[in-house]
CSV table of C-alpha atoms in Angstrom, one decimal:
chain,number,residue,atom,x,y,z
A,256,UNK,CA,-0.2,-0.1,0.0
A,257,UNK,CA,1.4,3.2,-0.9
A,258,UNK,CA,1.4,6.5,1.1
A,259,UNK,CA,-1.4,8.0,-1.1
A,260,UNK,CA,-3.5,5.0,-0.9
A,261,UNK,CA,-3.2,4.9,3.0
A,262,UNK,CA,-4.1,8.5,2.8
A,263,UNK,CA,-7.4,8.1,0.6
A,264,UNK,CA,-8.4,5.1,2.7
A,265,UNK,CA,-7.9,7.0,6.1
A,266,UNK,CA,-9.9,10.2,4.4
A,267,UNK,CA,-12.5,7.9,3.5
A,268,UNK,CA,-12.7,6.3,6.7
A,269,UNK,CA,-12.7,9.6,8.6
A,270,UNK,CA,-15.5,10.6,6.1
A,271,UNK,CA,-17.9,7.7,7.0
A,272,UNK,CA,-17.4,8.3,10.7
A,273,UNK,CA,-18.4,12.0,10.2
A,274,UNK,CA,-21.6,10.9,8.2
A,275,UNK,CA,-22.4,8.4,10.7
A,276,UNK,CA,-22.1,11.0,13.3
A,277,UNK,CA,-24.1,13.3,11.4
A,278,UNK,CA,-27.0,10.6,11.0
A,279,UNK,CA,-27.2,9.7,14.7
A,280,UNK,CA,-27.2,13.3,15.8
A,281,UNK,CA,-29.2,15.1,13.2
A,282,UNK,CA,-32.2,12.5,12.8
A,283,UNK,CA,-35.6,14.1,13.3
A,284,UNK,CA,-37.2,13.9,16.7
A,285,UNK,CA,-40.8,14.5,15.8
A,286,UNK,CA,-43.2,15.8,18.5
A,287,UNK,CA,-46.8,14.7,17.6
A,288,UNK,CA,-49.6,16.8,18.4
A,289,UNK,CA,-52.5,14.6,19.5
A,290,UNK,CA,-55.7,16.8,19.5
A,291,UNK,CA,-59.5,15.6,20.1
A,292,UNK,CA,-62.4,17.2,19.0
A,293,UNK,CA,-63.2,18.3,22.6
A,294,UNK,CA,-60.0,20.1,22.9
A,295,UNK,CA,-60.7,22.0,19.9
A,296,UNK,CA,-64.1,22.8,21.0
A,297,UNK,CA,-63.1,23.9,24.2
A,298,UNK,CA,-60.7,26.8,22.6
A,299,UNK,CA,-63.7,27.8,20.4
A,300,UNK,CA,-65.7,28.8,23.4
A,301,UNK,CA,-64.0,31.9,24.3
A,302,UNK,CA,-66.1,35.1,23.4
A,303,UNK,CA,-64.4,37.9,21.5
A,304,UNK,CA,-65.4,41.5,21.0
A,305,UNK,CA,-65.0,43.9,18.4
A,306,UNK,CA,-63.0,47.1,19.3
A,307,UNK,CA,-63.9,50.4,18.0
A,308,UNK,CA,-66.1,51.7,14.9
A,309,UNK,CA,-69.8,51.1,14.6
A,310,UNK,CA,-69.3,47.3,15.8
A,311,UNK,CA,-67.6,48.0,19.3
A,312,UNK,CA,-70.3,46.9,21.3
A,313,UNK,CA,-70.7,43.5,19.6
A,314,UNK,CA,-69.2,40.3,20.9
A,315,UNK,CA,-68.9,37.0,19.0
A,316,UNK,CA,-69.0,33.3,20.3
A,317,UNK,CA,-69.4,30.1,18.3
A,318,UNK,CA,-70.5,26.9,18.7
A,319,UNK,CA,-69.5,23.8,16.4
A,320,UNK,CA,-72.3,22.0,14.8
A,321,UNK,CA,-70.1,19.7,12.6
A,322,UNK,CA,-66.4,19.7,12.9
A,323,UNK,CA,-64.4,19.8,9.8
A,324,UNK,CA,-62.1,16.8,8.9
A,325,UNK,CA,-59.5,16.4,6.3
A,326,UNK,CA,-62.1,15.5,3.6
A,327,UNK,CA,-65.4,17.2,4.6
A,328,UNK,CA,-66.5,20.5,5.3
A,329,UNK,CA,-67.8,21.5,8.8
A,330,UNK,CA,-70.1,24.0,10.1
A,331,UNK,CA,-70.7,26.4,13.3
A,332,UNK,CA,-72.9,28.8,14.8
A,333,UNK,CA,-72.4,31.9,15.9
A,334,UNK,CA,-74.0,34.7,17.9
A,335,UNK,CA,-73.5,38.3,17.7
A,336,UNK,CA,-74.4,39.9,21.3
A,337,UNK,CA,-74.2,43.2,22.6
A,338,UNK,CA,-72.6,44.2,25.8
A,339,UNK,CA,-75.9,43.6,27.6
A,340,UNK,CA,-75.8,39.6,26.5
A,341,UNK,CA,-78.8,40.4,24.2
A,342,UNK,CA,-78.6,38.8,20.7
A,343,UNK,CA,-78.3,41.7,18.1
A,344,UNK,CA,-77.8,42.1,14.5
A,345,UNK,CA,-75.3,44.5,12.9
A,346,UNK,CA,-76.7,47.7,11.5
A,347,UNK,CA,-80.2,48.3,11.3
A,348,UNK,CA,-82.8,45.6,12.0
A,349,UNK,CA,-85.2,44.8,9.5
A,350,UNK,CA,-88.8,45.7,10.2
A,351,UNK,CA,-90.1,43.6,6.9
A,352,UNK,CA,-91.1,46.8,5.3
A,353,UNK,CA,-90.5,47.4,1.7
A,354,UNK,CA,-87.2,49.0,1.2
A,355,UNK,CA,-85.8,48.3,4.8
A,356,UNK,CA,-82.1,48.1,4.9
A,357,UNK,CA,-80.6,44.5,4.9
A,358,UNK,CA,-78.9,43.1,7.9
A,359,UNK,CA,-75.1,43.4,6.8
A,360,UNK,CA,-74.0,39.7,7.2
A,361,UNK,CA,-70.6,39.5,9.0
A,362,UNK,CA,-67.9,38.1,6.9
A,363,UNK,CA,-66.0,34.9,8.1
A,364,UNK,CA,-62.5,34.4,6.8
A,365,UNK,CA,-60.4,31.6,7.6
A,366,UNK,CA,-56.7,32.4,7.8
A,367,UNK,CA,-53.5,30.4,8.3
A,368,UNK,CA,-51.1,33.2,9.7
A,369,UNK,CA,-47.9,31.2,10.0
A,370,UNK,CA,-48.1,30.6,6.0
A,371,UNK,CA,-49.9,33.8,4.9
A,372,UNK,CA,-52.8,32.2,3.2
A,373,UNK,CA,-56.2,31.4,3.7
A,374,UNK,CA,-58.7,28.5,2.7
A,375,UNK,CA,-61.9,27.8,0.8
A,376,UNK,CA,-64.4,30.6,1.1
A,377,UNK,CA,-67.1,30.3,4.2
A,378,UNK,CA,-70.6,30.9,3.3
A,379,UNK,CA,-72.9,32.9,6.0
A,380,UNK,CA,-76.4,32.6,6.5
A,381,UNK,CA,-78.6,34.4,9.2
A,382,UNK,CA,-80.6,32.1,11.2
A,383,UNK,CA,-82.6,34.5,13.5
A,384,UNK,CA,-81.5,37.9,15.1
A,385,UNK,CA,-78.0,37.8,16.2
A,386,UNK,CA,-77.7,34.0,15.2
A,387,UNK,CA,-75.6,32.9,12.2
A,388,UNK,CA,-74.7,29.5,10.3
A,389,UNK,CA,-71.0,29.4,8.8
A,390,UNK,CA,-71.2,26.6,6.5
A,391,UNK,CA,-68.6,25.0,4.0
A,392,UNK,CA,-65.9,25.5,6.7
A,393,UNK,CA,-62.3,23.5,5.7
A,394,UNK,CA,-58.9,24.1,6.7
A,395,UNK,CA,-56.6,23.0,3.9
A,396,UNK,CA,-54.0,21.7,6.2
A,397,UNK,CA,-53.4,21.1,10.2
A,398,UNK,CA,-51.8,23.4,12.0
A,399,UNK,CA,-52.7,26.8,13.8
A,400,UNK,CA,-55.6,28.7,12.1
A,401,UNK,CA,-57.6,31.9,12.8
A,402,UNK,CA,-61.4,32.4,12.2
A,403,UNK,CA,-61.5,36.1,11.5
A,404,UNK,CA,-65.1,37.7,11.6
A,405,UNK,CA,-65.1,41.0,9.6
A,406,UNK,CA,-67.8,43.5,10.3
A,407,UNK,CA,-68.3,47.1,9.2
A,408,UNK,CA,-64.5,47.5,8.8
A,409,UNK,CA,-63.7,45.7,12.1
A,410,UNK,CA,-62.6,42.2,12.7
A,411,UNK,CA,-62.2,40.0,15.6
A,412,UNK,CA,-60.1,36.7,15.6
A,413,UNK,CA,-61.0,33.1,17.0
A,414,UNK,CA,-57.5,31.3,17.2
A,415,UNK,CA,-58.0,27.5,16.7
A,416,UNK,CA,-55.2,24.9,16.3
A,417,UNK,CA,-55.9,21.6,14.2
B,82,UNK,CA,-13.8,7.6,-17.8
B,83,UNK,CA,-13.5,11.1,-16.4
B,84,UNK,CA,-16.2,12.3,-19.1
B,85,UNK,CA,-18.5,9.4,-17.8
B,86,UNK,CA,-17.9,10.2,-14.3
B,87,UNK,CA,-18.6,14.0,-14.7
B,88,UNK,CA,-21.8,13.0,-16.5
B,89,UNK,CA,-23.0,10.7,-13.8
B,90,UNK,CA,-22.3,13.4,-11.2
B,91,UNK,CA,-24.6,15.8,-12.8
B,92,UNK,CA,-27.5,13.5,-11.6
B,93,UNK,CA,-26.0,13.5,-8.1
B,94,UNK,CA,-26.4,17.7,-8.1
B,95,UNK,CA,-29.8,17.5,-9.9
B,96,UNK,CA,-31.0,15.0,-7.8
B,97,UNK,CA,-30.0,17.2,-4.6
B,98,UNK,CA,-31.5,20.3,-6.3
B,99,UNK,CA,-34.7,19.1,-7.2
B,100,UNK,CA,-35.7,17.0,-4.2
B,101,UNK,CA,-34.5,19.9,-1.7
B,102,UNK,CA,-36.5,22.7,-3.4
B,103,UNK,CA,-39.7,21.4,-5.1
B,104,UNK,CA,-41.1,18.6,-3.0
B,105,UNK,CA,-42.1,20.0,0.3
B,106,UNK,CA,-43.3,23.4,-0.6
B,107,UNK,CA,-45.8,21.9,-3.3
B,108,UNK,CA,-47.6,19.7,-0.7
B,109,UNK,CA,-49.2,22.9,1.2
B,110,UNK,CA,-48.6,25.8,-0.5
B,111,UNK,CA,-48.4,25.2,-4.4
B,112,UNK,CA,-45.2,25.0,-5.7
B,113,UNK,CA,-41.6,25.1,-4.4
B,114,UNK,CA,-38.9,27.2,-6.1
B,115,UNK,CA,-38.1,25.9,-9.7
B,116,UNK,CA,-35.1,24.3,-9.9
B,117,UNK,CA,-32.3,25.5,-12.1
B,118,UNK,CA,-30.6,23.6,-15.0
B,119,UNK,CA,-27.0,23.5,-14.4
B,120,UNK,CA,-24.1,21.9,-16.4
B,121,UNK,CA,-21.4,20.9,-13.8
B,122,UNK,CA,-19.6,18.5,-16.3
B,123,UNK,CA,-18.1,19.0,-19.5
B,124,UNK,CA,-20.7,18.9,-21.8
B,125,UNK,CA,-21.8,21.6,-24.2
B,126,UNK,CA,-25.4,21.0,-23.8
B,127,UNK,CA,-27.7,18.9,-21.7
B,128,UNK,CA,-31.9,18.1,-22.0
B,129,UNK,CA,-33.4,16.2,-19.0
B,130,UNK,CA,-37.0,14.9,-18.4
B,131,UNK,CA,-38.0,14.1,-14.5
B,132,UNK,CA,-40.9,12.4,-13.6
B,133,UNK,CA,-41.6,12.2,-9.9
B,134,UNK,CA,-44.3,11.1,-7.6
B,135,UNK,CA,-44.6,12.8,-4.3
B,136,UNK,CA,-46.5,11.4,-1.2
B,137,UNK,CA,-47.7,14.2,1.4
B,138,UNK,CA,-47.0,12.6,4.7
B,139,UNK,CA,-46.9,14.9,7.5
B,140,UNK,CA,-47.7,18.3,8.3
B,141,UNK,CA,-45.6,20.1,10.8
B,142,UNK,CA,-46.9,23.2,12.3
B,143,UNK,CA,-45.2,26.8,13.1
B,144,UNK,CA,-44.6,25.2,16.7
B,145,UNK,CA,-42.7,22.4,15.3
B,146,UNK,CA,-45.3,19.7,16.2
B,147,UNK,CA,-46.0,17.0,13.6
B,148,UNK,CA,-49.3,15.6,12.4
B,149,UNK,CA,-49.9,12.8,10.1
B,150,UNK,CA,-52.0,13.2,7.2
B,151,UNK,CA,-55.1,10.6,7.1
B,152,UNK,CA,-56.3,11.7,3.8
B,153,UNK,CA,-53.4,11.4,1.6
B,154,UNK,CA,-52.3,13.8,-1.2
B,155,UNK,CA,-49.9,13.0,-4.1
B,156,UNK,CA,-48.1,15.2,-6.5
B,157,UNK,CA,-46.9,14.1,-9.9
B,158,UNK,CA,-44.3,16.3,-11.5
B,159,UNK,CA,-43.2,16.2,-15.0
B,160,UNK,CA,-40.2,18.2,-15.6
B,161,UNK,CA,-38.5,19.5,-18.5
B,162,UNK,CA,-35.1,21.2,-18.2
B,163,UNK,CA,-32.2,22.2,-20.5
B,164,UNK,CA,-29.0,24.0,-20.2
B,165,UNK,CA,-26.2,25.0,-23.0
B,166,UNK,CA,-22.9,26.4,-23.1
B,167,UNK,CA,-22.2,29.7,-24.7
B,168,UNK,CA,-19.0,31.9,-24.5
B,169,UNK,CA,-17.2,28.6,-23.5
B,170,UNK,CA,-17.5,29.1,-19.7
B,171,UNK,CA,-21.1,30.5,-19.6
B,172,UNK,CA,-24.2,28.6,-19.6
B,173,UNK,CA,-27.7,29.3,-19.8
B,174,UNK,CA,-30.6,27.3,-18.7
B,175,UNK,CA,-34.6,26.9,-18.5
B,176,UNK,CA,-36.4,24.6,-16.4
B,177,UNK,CA,-40.4,24.2,-16.4
B,178,UNK,CA,-42.5,22.0,-14.5
B,179,UNK,CA,-46.2,20.4,-15.1
B,180,UNK,CA,-47.7,19.4,-11.9
B,181,UNK,CA,-50.7,17.2,-11.2
B,182,UNK,CA,-52.0,17.4,-7.5
B,183,UNK,CA,-54.7,14.8,-6.4
B,184,UNK,CA,-56.5,14.5,-2.9
B,185,UNK,CA,-59.6,12.8,-2.1
B,186,UNK,CA,-60.6,11.7,-5.5
B,187,UNK,CA,-60.1,15.2,-6.9
B,188,UNK,CA,-57.1,16.7,-8.9
B,189,UNK,CA,-55.9,19.6,-10.8
B,190,UNK,CA,-53.2,20.0,-13.1
B,191,UNK,CA,-51.4,22.7,-14.8
B,192,UNK,CA,-48.1,24.7,-15.4
B,193,UNK,CA,-45.6,25.2,-12.2
B,194,UNK,CA,-43.1,27.9,-11.9
B,195,UNK,CA,-40.4,28.5,-14.3
B,196,UNK,CA,-36.9,29.0,-13.8
B,197,UNK,CA,-34.2,30.8,-15.9
B,198,UNK,CA,-30.6,30.7,-15.0
B,199,UNK,CA,-27.4,31.9,-16.1
B,200,UNK,CA,-24.0,30.2,-15.0
B,201,UNK,CA,-20.4,30.8,-14.9
B,202,UNK,CA,-17.7,28.4,-14.5
B,203,UNK,CA,-15.7,30.3,-11.7
B,204,UNK,CA,-13.3,27.4,-10.7
B,205,UNK,CA,-12.6,25.6,-14.1
B,206,UNK,CA,-10.8,22.2,-13.9
B,207,UNK,CA,-7.8,23.1,-16.1
B,208,UNK,CA,-5.2,20.9,-14.3
B,209,UNK,CA,-5.2,18.4,-11.8
B,210,UNK,CA,-5.5,19.3,-8.1
B,211,UNK,CA,-6.1,17.0,-5.4
B,212,UNK,CA,-8.4,19.2,-3.1
B,213,UNK,CA,-9.5,22.0,-5.7
B,214,UNK,CA,-13.1,21.5,-6.8
B,215,UNK,CA,-14.8,22.3,-9.9
B,216,UNK,CA,-16.9,25.3,-9.4
B,217,UNK,CA,-20.4,26.8,-11.1
B,218,UNK,CA,-21.9,30.0,-10.0
B,219,UNK,CA,-25.5,30.9,-11.1
B,220,UNK,CA,-28.1,33.4,-10.7
B,221,UNK,CA,-32.0,31.9,-11.1
B,222,UNK,CA,-35.0,33.8,-11.5
B,223,UNK,CA,-38.0,32.4,-10.6
B,224,UNK,CA,-41.0,33.2,-12.8
B,225,UNK,CA,-44.4,32.4,-11.0
B,226,UNK,CA,-46.4,31.4,-13.8
B,227,UNK,CA,-47.9,28.6,-11.6
B,228,UNK,CA,-50.9,29.7,-9.6
B,229,UNK,CA,-50.2,30.3,-5.8
B,230,UNK,CA,-52.0,29.2,-2.8
B,231,UNK,CA,-53.4,32.7,-2.2
B,232,UNK,CA,-54.8,32.6,-5.6
B,233,UNK,CA,-56.3,29.1,-5.4
B,234,UNK,CA,-59.7,28.5,-6.0
B,235,UNK,CA,-60.7,24.7,-6.4
B,236,UNK,CA,-61.5,22.6,-3.6
B,237,UNK,CA,-58.5,21.6,-1.3
B,238,UNK,CA,-56.6,24.2,-3.1
B,239,UNK,CA,-55.2,21.6,-5.4
B,240,UNK,CA,-54.7,24.4,-8.3
B,241,UNK,CA,-52.0,25.8,-6.1
B,242,UNK,CA,-48.9,25.1,-8.2
B,243,UNK,CA,-46.6,27.7,-7.8
B,244,UNK,CA,-44.9,29.6,-5.2
B,245,UNK,CA,-46.4,33.2,-6.4
B,246,UNK,CA,-43.3,35.4,-6.0
B,247,UNK,CA,-41.0,36.7,-8.2
B,248,UNK,CA,-37.4,35.6,-7.0
B,249,UNK,CA,-33.8,35.8,-7.6
B,250,UNK,CA,-31.4,33.1,-6.3
B,251,UNK,CA,-27.5,33.4,-6.5
B,252,UNK,CA,-25.7,30.2,-5.6
B,253,UNK,CA,-22.6,28.1,-6.2
B,254,UNK,CA,-22.3,24.2,-7.0
B,255,UNK,CA,-18.7,22.8,-6.1
B,256,UNK,CA,-18.0,19.5,-7.5
B,257,UNK,CA,-14.9,16.9,-6.9
B,258,UNK,CA,-14.1,13.4,-8.2
B,259,UNK,CA,-11.6,11.5,-6.2
B,260,UNK,CA,-11.1,8.2,-7.7
B,261,UNK,CA,-14.6,6.2,-7.5
B,262,UNK,CA,-15.7,9.0,-5.0
B,263,UNK,CA,-17.4,12.0,-6.0
B,264,UNK,CA,-18.2,14.9,-3.9
B,265,UNK,CA,-21.0,18.1,-4.4
B,266,UNK,CA,-21.5,20.9,-2.5
B,267,UNK,CA,-24.2,23.5,-3.2
B,268,UNK,CA,-25.0,26.7,-1.4
B,269,UNK,CA,-27.8,29.3,-2.7
B,270,UNK,CA,-29.1,32.2,-1.2
B,271,UNK,CA,-32.6,33.8,-2.7
B,272,UNK,CA,-34.9,36.4,-2.4
B,273,UNK,CA,-38.3,36.7,-3.0
B,274,UNK,CA,-40.3,40.1,-3.9
B,275,UNK,CA,-43.3,41.7,-2.7
B,276,UNK,CA,-46.3,41.0,-4.2
B,277,UNK,CA,-50.1,42.6,-4.1
B,278,UNK,CA,-52.9,40.5,-3.7
B,279,UNK,CA,-56.7,40.9,-4.2
B,280,UNK,CA,-58.9,38.1,-3.4
B,281,UNK,CA,-62.2,37.6,-1.9
B,282,UNK,CA,-60.7,36.9,1.6
B,283,UNK,CA,-57.7,39.2,1.4
B,284,UNK,CA,-56.6,42.6,0.0
B,285,UNK,CA,-52.9,43.8,0.6
B,286,UNK,CA,-49.4,42.7,0.2
B,287,UNK,CA,-47.5,39.7,0.7
B,288,UNK,CA,-44.2,40.3,2.0
B,289,UNK,CA,-41.8,37.3,1.8
B,290,UNK,CA,-38.2,37.6,2.6
B,291,UNK,CA,-34.9,35.6,2.0
B,292,UNK,CA,-34.3,32.2,1.7
B,293,UNK,CA,-31.3,29.7,1.5
B,294,UNK,CA,-30.4,26.1,0.6
B,295,UNK,CA,-27.4,24.2,1.4
B,296,UNK,CA,-26.7,20.6,0.1
B,297,UNK,CA,-24.1,18.2,0.4
B,298,UNK,CA,-23.8,14.9,-1.5
B,299,UNK,CA,-21.5,11.9,-2.1
B,300,UNK,CA,-21.6,9.3,-4.7
B,301,UNK,CA,-19.7,6.0,-5.3
B,302,UNK,CA,-19.0,5.2,-9.1
B,303,UNK,CA,-18.3,1.7,-10.2
B,304,UNK,CA,-17.9,1.4,-14.1
B,305,UNK,CA,-21.0,3.2,-15.4
B,306,UNK,CA,-23.1,3.2,-12.3
B,307,UNK,CA,-23.3,5.5,-9.5
B,308,UNK,CA,-25.0,5.1,-6.1
B,309,UNK,CA,-25.3,8.3,-4.4
B,310,UNK,CA,-26.8,10.2,-1.4
B,311,UNK,CA,-27.3,13.8,-0.3
B,312,UNK,CA,-28.7,16.1,2.3
B,313,UNK,CA,-30.3,19.5,1.9
B,314,UNK,CA,-31.1,21.9,4.2
B,315,UNK,CA,-33.8,24.3,3.3
B,316,UNK,CA,-34.8,27.8,5.0
B,317,UNK,CA,-37.4,30.5,4.0
B,318,UNK,CA,-38.2,33.6,6.2
B,319,UNK,CA,-41.6,34.3,7.0
B,320,UNK,CA,-44.3,35.7,4.9
B,321,UNK,CA,-45.5,38.7,6.3
B,322,UNK,CA,-49.2,40.0,5.1
B,323,UNK,CA,-50.2,43.7,5.5
B,324,UNK,CA,-53.7,45.1,4.5
B,325,UNK,CA,-57.3,43.6,5.2
B,326,UNK,CA,-55.5,40.6,7.3
B,327,UNK,CA,-52.1,41.7,9.1
B,328,UNK,CA,-49.8,38.7,10.1
B,329,UNK,CA,-46.4,38.3,10.6
B,330,UNK,CA,-45.6,34.6,9.6
B,331,UNK,CA,-43.6,32.2,10.6
B,332,UNK,CA,-40.2,30.5,9.1
B,333,UNK,CA,-40.1,27.6,7.1
B,334,UNK,CA,-37.4,25.2,7.5
B,335,UNK,CA,-36.8,21.5,6.4
B,336,UNK,CA,-34.2,18.8,5.6
B,337,UNK,CA,-34.7,16.4,2.6
B,338,UNK,CA,-32.6,13.2,2.3
B,339,UNK,CA,-32.3,11.6,-0.8
B,340,UNK,CA,-30.6,8.3,-2.3
B,341,UNK,CA,-30.2,7.8,-6.0
B,342,UNK,CA,-28.9,5.4,-8.5
B,343,UNK,CA,-27.7,6.3,-12.0
B,344,UNK,CA,-26.6,4.3,-14.9
B,345,UNK,CA,-24.8,5.5,-18.2
B,346,UNK,CA,-26.4,4.0,-21.0
B,347,UNK,CA,-24.0,5.1,-23.2
B,348,UNK,CA,-22.2,8.5,-23.9
B,349,UNK,CA,-25.1,10.5,-24.4
B,350,UNK,CA,-27.9,9.2,-22.3
B,351,UNK,CA,-28.1,8.5,-18.4
B,352,UNK,CA,-31.1,6.9,-16.5
B,353,UNK,CA,-31.4,7.8,-12.7
B,354,UNK,CA,-33.9,6.7,-10.1
B,355,UNK,CA,-33.9,8.5,-6.6
B,356,UNK,CA,-35.8,8.4,-3.6
B,357,UNK,CA,-36.0,11.3,-1.1
B,358,UNK,CA,-37.6,11.6,2.5
B,359,UNK,CA,-38.0,14.6,4.4
B,360,UNK,CA,-39.3,12.9,7.8
B,361,UNK,CA,-35.7,11.8,8.8
B,362,UNK,CA,-33.7,14.4,9.2
B,363,UNK,CA,-33.7,18.1,11.3
B,364,UNK,CA,-36.2,19.9,13.0
B,365,UNK,CA,-38.8,20.8,10.1
B,366,UNK,CA,-40.9,24.1,11.2
B,367,UNK,CA,-44.3,25.3,9.2
B,368,UNK,CA,-44.1,23.0,6.3
B,369,UNK,CA,-45.5,19.5,5.0
B,370,UNK,CA,-43.0,16.8,4.7
B,371,UNK,CA,-43.0,14.3,1.4
B,372,UNK,CA,-41.4,11.2,0.3
B,373,UNK,CA,-40.8,11.3,-3.5
B,374,UNK,CA,-39.9,8.8,-5.9
B,375,UNK,CA,-38.3,10.2,-9.1
B,376,UNK,CA,-37.1,8.9,-12.5
B,377,UNK,CA,-34.6,11.2,-14.6
B,378,UNK,CA,-33.6,10.8,-18.1
B,379,UNK,CA,-30.8,13.0,-19.4
B,380,UNK,CA,-29.3,13.7,-23.0
B,381,UNK,CA,-26.0,15.1,-23.2
B,382,UNK,CA,-24.2,17.0,-25.9
B,383,UNK,CA,-20.7,16.9,-26.1
B,384,UNK,CA,-18.4,19.6,-26.6
């Protein structure tokens, strides 16, 4: 064996050692998050209130009717209440007369803040005074999401982790 | 023999590049950055076709928690890329992808981002040196021709196939052949540019930042066959949003490990099969993790 061959074999051996060290120290150590629907429902019970503007006296709380899955849309009911706890519609209330102003429906936007994108559009329907149904709720991937309620130029956020 | 080695070595660099840049980001947010087409050997030109199948296995939140997918999603990519030498040491290349994403019996296909790159052989191999590598420095322009996730409208956002940003990258690929062993190292820095968005859900600016890539690979060559492995580290700054929704975003990082087997069919054609996995190494964050199988065919044009 020549000196050059010896040096080459030593270099290859050291390189292999470094590689094995790299493998053993750099292996991923996944921390899996196991969340149940109950845990998600618990985080959704918190009431959030608009601050400022014409909606400043309104607060929102939501209740899941159907939790969304990876393959199916979900739906939830949310309530708009005044600070006195009474259900209210934003803006003028309809009195049934012709030409009466329509209730401004709150807009619901699903947003993933860590990645800067949303998800499928959410449809909102009015059930009764201060009571609304949000359907076609779908989160395109797991992680931390925000359910944003937008009304009269203001918005409040329900944070949710899937 | 040296020409044969350099030809096979290209596959190590290409494999390391492709698996590191395109597989992961494609899963959740459209496409990753388009991969530059580079000549790192003695060829005058190359034309390659890649066909890959990626399975999205896991999602990692911005807090670093892993969650397995119960609803599988697959991404099939057909990529065409070529490069050609001009003025002896300069080269220009183009890379384009056609992507098909499938999930829950629904699918969407279309064009992904396109990359244009120019390169310069900064470290030519004019004489033998035991340690001095061969180096090609390059600049890549990413054209956001694929629809971004912010603009996606189909179910599961399957029509998101692009990054959505114009970006410029500067990088260097270093290669060295010592006997039957070849080694490559690639480093790259990139900058994505601000973009105005107006959709039903969001009106405002998306403000990405800087990103970086570092790859290292080793190959063992026996006659016309090469067995290689590579590891790539990828990092992206948070995407900040300003406008109707303000958020600061979160960094994205992941590590891609790849194994490849290449066979030179003759002086002009090479066939390669490679497998990559993003669930094995590192501490990924704010990303989806994929396992990808890729078959590459390359035609080389000699000088």
